[in-house]
mmCIF file of C-alpha atoms and ligand atoms in Angstrom:
data_model
loop_
_atom_site.group_PDB
_atom_site.id
_atom_site.type_symbol
_atom_site.label_atom_id
_atom_site.label_comp_id
_atom_site.label_asym_id
_atom_site.label_seq_id
_atom_site.Cartn_x
_atom_site.Cartn_y
_atom_site.Cartn_z
ATOM 1 C CA MET A 1 -41.796 -0.575 -22.802
ATOM 2 C CA LYS A 2 -42.551 -0.010 -26.069
ATOM 3 C CA VAL A 3 -40.737 -2.238 -28.661
ATOM 4 C CA SER A 4 -39.636 -1.048 -32.466
ATOM 5 C CA PRO A 5 -38.773 -4.321 -34.184
ATOM 6 C CA SER A 6 -36.129 -3.750 -36.654
ATOM 7 C CA LEU A 7 -36.713 -5.152 -40.577
ATOM 8 C CA LEU A 8 -32.754 -5.169 -41.279
ATOM 9 C CA ALA A 9 -33.006 -8.765 -39.417
ATOM 10 C CA ALA A 10 -35.480 -10.005 -40.979
ATOM 11 C CA ASP A 11 -36.069 -12.444 -44.723
ATOM 12 C CA PHE A 12 -35.818 -10.465 -47.357
ATOM 13 C CA SER A 13 -36.631 -13.127 -49.184
ATOM 14 C CA ASN A 14 -40.157 -12.983 -47.560
ATOM 15 C CA LEU A 15 -40.704 -9.843 -46.388
ATOM 16 C CA SER A 16 -44.716 -10.093 -46.751
ATOM 17 C CA LYS A 17 -44.967 -12.855 -44.499
ATOM 18 C CA GLU A 18 -42.150 -11.254 -41.730
ATOM 19 C CA ILE A 19 -44.388 -7.477 -41.680
ATOM 20 C CA ALA A 20 -47.238 -10.336 -40.806
ATOM 21 C CA LYS A 21 -45.453 -11.732 -37.351
ATOM 22 C CA ILE A 22 -45.315 -7.527 -36.663
ATOM 23 C CA ASN A 23 -48.740 -7.234 -37.862
ATOM 24 C CA SER A 24 -50.267 -10.066 -34.955
ATOM 25 C CA SER A 25 -47.472 -8.994 -32.291
ATOM 26 C CA GLU A 26 -47.797 -6.802 -29.855
ATOM 27 C CA ALA A 27 -44.711 -4.442 -31.072
ATOM 28 C CA ASP A 28 -45.676 -0.717 -31.415
ATOM 29 C CA TYR A 29 -44.288 -0.004 -34.816
ATOM 30 C CA LEU A 30 -41.998 -1.623 -37.743
ATOM 31 C CA HIS A 31 -38.497 0.438 -37.691
ATOM 32 C CA LEU A 32 -36.611 0.784 -41.079
ATOM 33 C CA ASP A 33 -33.118 1.541 -41.409
ATOM 34 C CA VAL A 34 -32.300 3.225 -44.586
ATOM 35 C CA MET A 35 -28.209 2.949 -45.762
ATOM 36 C CA ASP A 36 -27.108 4.828 -48.438
ATOM 37 C CA GLY A 37 -23.070 3.578 -48.643
ATOM 38 C CA VAL A 38 -22.126 7.048 -47.834
ATOM 39 C CA TYR A 39 -22.731 7.986 -44.265
ATOM 40 C CA VAL A 40 -22.591 3.983 -42.668
ATOM 41 C CA PRO A 41 -20.204 1.448 -44.757
ATOM 42 C CA ASN A 42 -23.477 -0.396 -45.980
ATOM 43 C CA ILE A 43 -26.683 -0.495 -48.241
ATOM 44 C CA SER A 44 -29.828 -1.449 -46.951
ATOM 45 C CA PHE A 45 -32.699 -0.551 -48.548
ATOM 46 C CA GLY A 46 -34.381 2.398 -49.853
ATOM 47 C CA PHE A 47 -37.906 3.985 -51.246
ATOM 48 C CA PRO A 48 -39.376 1.465 -53.506
ATOM 49 C CA VAL A 49 -39.521 -1.129 -50.602
ATOM 50 C CA MET A 50 -40.645 1.020 -47.450
ATOM 51 C CA GLU A 51 -43.584 1.927 -50.230
ATOM 52 C CA ALA A 52 -44.431 -1.804 -49.910
ATOM 53 C CA VAL A 53 -43.587 -2.443 -46.938
ATOM 54 C CA SER A 54 -46.180 0.460 -45.348
ATOM 55 C CA ARG A 55 -48.831 -0.902 -48.068
ATOM 56 C CA ILE A 56 -48.767 -3.814 -45.574
ATOM 57 C CA SER A 57 -47.664 -2.467 -42.357
ATOM 58 C CA GLU A 58 -50.693 -2.033 -39.584
ATOM 59 C CA LYS A 59 -47.807 -0.728 -36.956
ATOM 60 C CA PRO A 60 -46.509 2.977 -37.255
ATOM 61 C CA LEU A 61 -43.449 2.991 -39.132
ATOM 62 C CA ASP A 62 -40.181 4.431 -37.566
ATOM 63 C CA VAL A 63 -38.011 5.560 -40.096
ATOM 64 C CA HIS A 64 -34.035 5.960 -39.024
ATOM 65 C CA LEU A 65 -32.508 7.671 -42.056
ATOM 66 C CA MET A 66 -28.524 6.392 -42.075
ATOM 67 C CA THR A 67 -27.935 9.174 -45.212
ATOM 68 C CA VAL A 68 -26.454 12.491 -45.776
ATOM 69 C CA GLU A 69 -28.465 15.068 -46.195
ATOM 70 C CA PRO A 70 -31.599 13.241 -44.881
ATOM 71 C CA GLN A 71 -32.953 16.609 -45.483
ATOM 72 C CA LYS A 72 -33.672 15.566 -49.672
ATOM 73 C CA TRP A 73 -35.820 12.626 -48.387
ATOM 74 C CA VAL A 74 -38.566 14.208 -46.295
ATOM 75 C CA ASN A 75 -40.925 14.144 -48.523
ATOM 76 C CA ARG A 76 -40.668 11.403 -49.943
ATOM 77 C CA VAL A 77 -40.508 9.689 -45.653
ATOM 78 C CA ARG A 78 -43.819 11.753 -44.998
ATOM 79 C CA ASP A 79 -45.700 9.962 -48.493
ATOM 80 C CA ILE A 80 -45.468 6.614 -47.004
ATOM 81 C CA GLY A 81 -46.490 8.036 -44.688
ATOM 82 C CA ALA A 82 -44.272 7.664 -41.850
ATOM 83 C CA GLU A 83 -45.021 8.338 -37.954
ATOM 84 C CA PHE A 84 -41.408 9.138 -37.000
ATOM 85 C CA MET A 85 -38.327 10.617 -38.819
ATOM 86 C CA ASN A 86 -35.550 9.980 -37.317
ATOM 87 C CA VAL A 87 -32.198 11.551 -38.950
ATOM 88 C CA HIS A 88 -28.769 11.844 -37.587
ATOM 89 C CA VAL A 89 -27.314 14.872 -35.653
ATOM 90 C CA GLU A 90 -23.788 14.137 -37.453
ATOM 91 C CA ALA A 91 -25.328 14.175 -40.260
ATOM 92 C CA CYS A 92 -27.543 17.204 -40.952
ATOM 93 C CA ARG A 93 -25.451 20.648 -42.079
ATOM 94 C CA HIS A 94 -28.658 22.762 -40.084
ATOM 95 C CA LEU A 95 -30.116 20.405 -37.969
ATOM 96 C CA ASP A 96 -32.681 22.743 -36.013
ATOM 97 C CA ARG A 97 -34.043 23.395 -40.625
ATOM 98 C CA THR A 98 -34.841 19.687 -40.650
ATOM 99 C CA VAL A 99 -36.376 18.998 -37.852
ATOM 100 C CA TYR A 100 -38.496 21.948 -38.692
ATOM 101 C CA SER A 101 -39.398 20.597 -41.860
ATOM 102 C CA ILE A 102 -40.084 16.843 -40.785
ATOM 103 C CA HIS A 103 -42.640 18.961 -38.009
ATOM 104 C CA GLN A 104 -43.785 20.446 -41.252
ATOM 105 C CA ALA A 105 -44.501 17.540 -43.607
ATOM 106 C CA GLY A 106 -46.580 16.149 -40.321
ATOM 107 C CA MET A 107 -44.470 13.310 -39.187
ATOM 108 C CA LYS A 108 -42.538 13.442 -35.352
ATOM 109 C CA ALA A 109 -39.274 14.188 -35.577
ATOM 110 C CA GLY A 110 -36.425 12.115 -34.558
ATOM 111 C CA VAL A 111 -32.807 12.569 -33.731
ATOM 112 C CA THR A 112 -30.625 10.165 -33.125
ATOM 113 C CA LEU A 113 -26.784 10.105 -31.725
ATOM 114 C CA ASN A 114 -24.147 7.937 -32.564
ATOM 115 C CA PRO A 115 -21.875 6.117 -29.426
ATOM 116 C CA ALA A 116 -19.149 8.585 -29.376
ATOM 117 C CA THR A 117 -21.657 11.995 -29.985
ATOM 118 C CA PRO A 118 -22.601 12.934 -26.768
ATOM 119 C CA VAL A 119 -25.866 13.908 -25.154
ATOM 120 C CA SER A 120 -24.929 17.483 -24.571
ATOM 121 C CA MET A 121 -25.328 17.826 -28.369
ATOM 122 C CA LEU A 122 -29.481 18.144 -28.198
ATOM 123 C CA VAL A 123 -29.373 21.061 -25.464
ATOM 124 C CA ASP A 124 -30.622 23.775 -27.935
ATOM 125 C CA ILE A 125 -32.944 21.347 -29.331
ATOM 126 C CA ILE A 126 -34.500 19.186 -27.037
ATOM 127 C CA SER A 127 -37.636 20.711 -26.615
ATOM 128 C CA GLU A 128 -38.135 20.878 -29.840
ATOM 129 C CA LEU A 129 -37.960 16.509 -30.586
ATOM 130 C CA ASP A 130 -40.451 14.024 -30.170
ATOM 131 C CA LEU A 131 -38.099 11.393 -29.745
ATOM 132 C CA VAL A 132 -33.836 10.832 -29.225
ATOM 133 C CA LEU A 133 -32.378 7.952 -30.675
ATOM 134 C CA LEU A 134 -29.283 6.469 -29.097
ATOM 135 C CA MET A 135 -27.053 4.730 -31.243
ATOM 136 C CA SER A 136 -25.326 1.225 -28.766
ATOM 137 C CA VAL A 137 -23.716 0.064 -31.466
ATOM 138 C CA ASN A 138 -22.025 2.277 -34.595
ATOM 139 C CA PRO A 139 -24.454 2.181 -37.173
ATOM 140 C CA GLY A 140 -24.638 -0.204 -40.600
ATOM 141 C CA PHE A 141 -25.118 -3.621 -39.437
ATOM 142 C CA GLY A 142 -27.544 -5.566 -36.996
ATOM 143 C CA GLY A 143 -26.144 -8.390 -34.809
ATOM 144 C CA GLN A 144 -23.494 -5.928 -32.902
ATOM 145 C CA PRO A 145 -22.517 -6.350 -29.427
ATOM 146 C CA PHE A 146 -24.340 -3.685 -27.245
ATOM 147 C CA ILE A 147 -21.979 -0.703 -26.148
ATOM 148 C CA MET A 148 -22.572 -0.688 -22.283
ATOM 149 C CA ASN A 149 -21.833 3.140 -22.200
ATOM 150 C CA THR A 150 -25.618 3.763 -23.745
ATOM 151 C CA LEU A 151 -26.681 3.322 -20.252
ATOM 152 C CA LYS A 152 -25.033 5.793 -18.808
ATOM 153 C CA LYS A 153 -26.201 8.255 -22.428
ATOM 154 C CA VAL A 154 -30.011 7.063 -21.449
ATOM 155 C CA ARG A 155 -29.316 8.236 -17.694
ATOM 156 C CA GLU A 156 -28.144 11.649 -18.874
ATOM 157 C CA LEU A 157 -30.735 12.085 -21.338
ATOM 158 C CA LYS A 158 -33.447 11.324 -19.356
ATOM 159 C CA GLU A 159 -32.397 14.409 -16.737
ATOM 160 C CA LEU A 160 -31.678 16.739 -20.365
ATOM 161 C CA ARG A 161 -35.097 15.634 -20.824
ATOM 162 C CA SER A 162 -36.669 16.514 -17.236
ATOM 163 C CA LYS A 163 -35.195 19.936 -17.463
ATOM 164 C CA SER A 164 -36.190 20.883 -20.349
ATOM 165 C CA GLY A 165 -39.275 20.272 -20.228
ATOM 166 C CA SER A 166 -39.230 17.738 -23.173
ATOM 167 C CA LYS A 167 -41.478 14.719 -23.744
ATOM 168 C CA ALA A 168 -38.907 13.423 -25.913
ATOM 169 C CA PHE A 169 -39.234 9.286 -26.036
ATOM 170 C CA ILE A 170 -35.592 7.777 -25.484
ATOM 171 C CA GLU A 171 -35.641 5.006 -27.916
ATOM 172 C CA ILE A 172 -32.082 2.746 -28.300
ATOM 173 C CA ASP A 173 -31.089 0.951 -30.789
ATOM 174 C CA GLY A 174 -28.320 -1.563 -31.632
ATOM 175 C CA GLY A 175 -27.511 -5.482 -29.699
ATOM 176 C CA VAL A 176 -31.040 -4.765 -27.453
ATOM 177 C CA ASN A 177 -31.942 -8.556 -26.273
ATOM 178 C CA GLU A 178 -33.815 -9.456 -22.867
ATOM 179 C CA THR A 179 -30.164 -8.454 -21.039
ATOM 180 C CA THR A 180 -29.352 -5.490 -22.232
ATOM 181 C CA GLY A 181 -33.226 -4.650 -22.227
ATOM 182 C CA LYS A 182 -33.491 -5.253 -18.808
ATOM 183 C CA LEU A 183 -30.803 -2.599 -18.021
ATOM 184 C CA LEU A 184 -31.785 0.067 -20.199
ATOM 185 C CA ALA A 185 -35.819 -0.563 -18.361
ATOM 186 C CA GLU A 186 -33.444 0.047 -15.498
ATOM 187 C CA ALA A 187 -32.020 3.397 -17.066
ATOM 188 C CA GLY A 188 -35.021 4.749 -18.880
ATOM 189 C CA ALA A 189 -35.184 4.007 -21.707
ATOM 190 C CA ASP A 190 -38.833 4.292 -23.724
ATOM 191 C CA ILE A 191 -38.722 2.450 -26.779
ATOM 192 C CA LEU A 192 -36.672 -0.583 -27.688
ATOM 193 C CA VAL A 193 -35.567 -1.403 -31.447
ATOM 194 C CA ALA A 194 -34.442 -5.255 -31.645
ATOM 195 C CA GLY A 195 -33.672 -6.834 -35.446
ATOM 196 C CA SER A 196 -31.715 -9.683 -34.881
ATOM 197 C CA PHE A 197 -33.037 -10.633 -31.258
ATOM 198 C CA VAL A 198 -36.757 -10.842 -32.736
ATOM 199 C CA PHE A 199 -36.029 -12.133 -36.733
ATOM 200 C CA ASN A 200 -33.542 -14.330 -35.694
ATOM 201 C CA SER A 201 -36.465 -16.614 -33.233
ATOM 202 C CA ASP A 202 -38.527 -19.406 -34.672
ATOM 203 C CA ASN A 203 -40.628 -17.034 -32.119
ATOM 204 C CA PRO A 204 -40.736 -13.439 -32.916
ATOM 205 C CA LYS A 205 -44.062 -12.654 -30.880
ATOM 206 C CA GLU A 206 -42.695 -14.066 -27.797
ATOM 207 C CA ARG A 207 -39.344 -12.380 -28.044
ATOM 208 C CA ILE A 208 -41.079 -9.108 -28.307
ATOM 209 C CA ASP A 209 -43.545 -9.551 -25.226
ATOM 210 C CA ILE A 210 -39.985 -10.238 -23.699
ATOM 211 C CA LEU A 211 -38.802 -6.692 -24.842
ATOM 212 C CA LYS A 212 -42.314 -5.276 -24.228
ATOM 213 C CA SER A 213 -43.036 -6.987 -20.243
ATOM 214 C CA LEU A 214 -39.630 -4.929 -19.253
HETATM 215 C C1 DX5 B 1 -27.703 -0.822 -37.256
HETATM 216 C C2 DX5 B 1 -29.512 -0.104 -37.124
HETATM 217 C C3 DX5 B 1 -30.421 -1.375 -36.555
HETATM 218 C C4 DX5 B 1 -30.118 -2.426 -36.786
HETATM 219 C C5 DX5 B 1 -30.046 -2.906 -35.573
HETATM 220 O O1 DX5 B 1 -27.557 0.191 -38.333
HETATM 221 O O2 DX5 B 1 -29.425 1.269 -36.511
HETATM 222 O O3 DX5 B 1 -31.166 -0.521 -36.346
HETATM 223 O O4 DX5 B 1 -31.069 -3.120 -37.411
HETATM 224 O O5 DX5 B 1 -29.604 -4.682 -35.614
HETATM 225 P P1 DX5 B 1 -29.537 -5.399 -33.535
HETATM 226 O O6 DX5 B 1 -30.589 -4.787 -32.560
HETATM 227 O O7 DX5 B 1 -29.351 -6.587 -34.450
HETATM 228 O O8 DX5 B 1 -28.354 -5.011 -33.169
HETATM 229 ZN ZN1 ZN B 2 -32.087 1.777 -36.860
#
C-alpha cells in the first residue's frame, strides 16, 4: 500500500520537525490540504506555507485543492514542484480543460469526489486521469469518522478503471486508520491519506509502517 500522510494534522508550530519525521519514514507522498473557506467551511494554508514545505520535503507532494475555481492555481501548484494536483469534480466547471492544463503544466492529474458524488461522474474522463481521490469524509476537517459507503465506491471505481483501461491510482482520504485501512486495502485502494492516525501519535513512522503493510 502507498501512504500519503496529511500535513493538516501536524503541529503547525513545528512544521520542519514534523516534515523531518515524514522524510525519514517510508511514506510515499506528502498530502497537502488547501482550503479556501468557500468551497469548504474551513481555511487551512496556502502557497507561502506550501512553498516553504516544498523546500524541505523529500517526499513528492500530493496537493489536494478544496477551493472554488482550482484551475486558477495550476501554475502556482506546478511552481512548488507538486507531483499530483487534485481538483474536486464538484468545483470544476470544465473538468476536461482543467485536467488538460494540469498535464500541460507537467503534473499528474487527480480528480476528487465527495462522499455523495457517484463514481459514474468519471466515466468520460477516467482514461485521462493519473489518480482518483475518493473522499471518505466530507472535506474541510481532519479527525472525522470514515464513511463506510466509500468501500462500495472503491469497488465500483476499480471496475470502471479496468473497463476503461485507465491506470489511475485509487486514493482515499478521511478517517483512515488501521481498521478502515485494512477494509480499503481489501476493496482495492492503492494510496491511503492519513492525517490524525499518523500525526496524533508519538510514533508517526510506526503508524505509516502499519498502513504500508496493508
Ligand atoms: C479533509 C482532508 C483530509 C484530512 C484527513 O478535508 O482532505 O486530507 O487531513 O484527516 P484524517 O486522516 O484525520 O481524517
Ligand atoms: Zn485531503
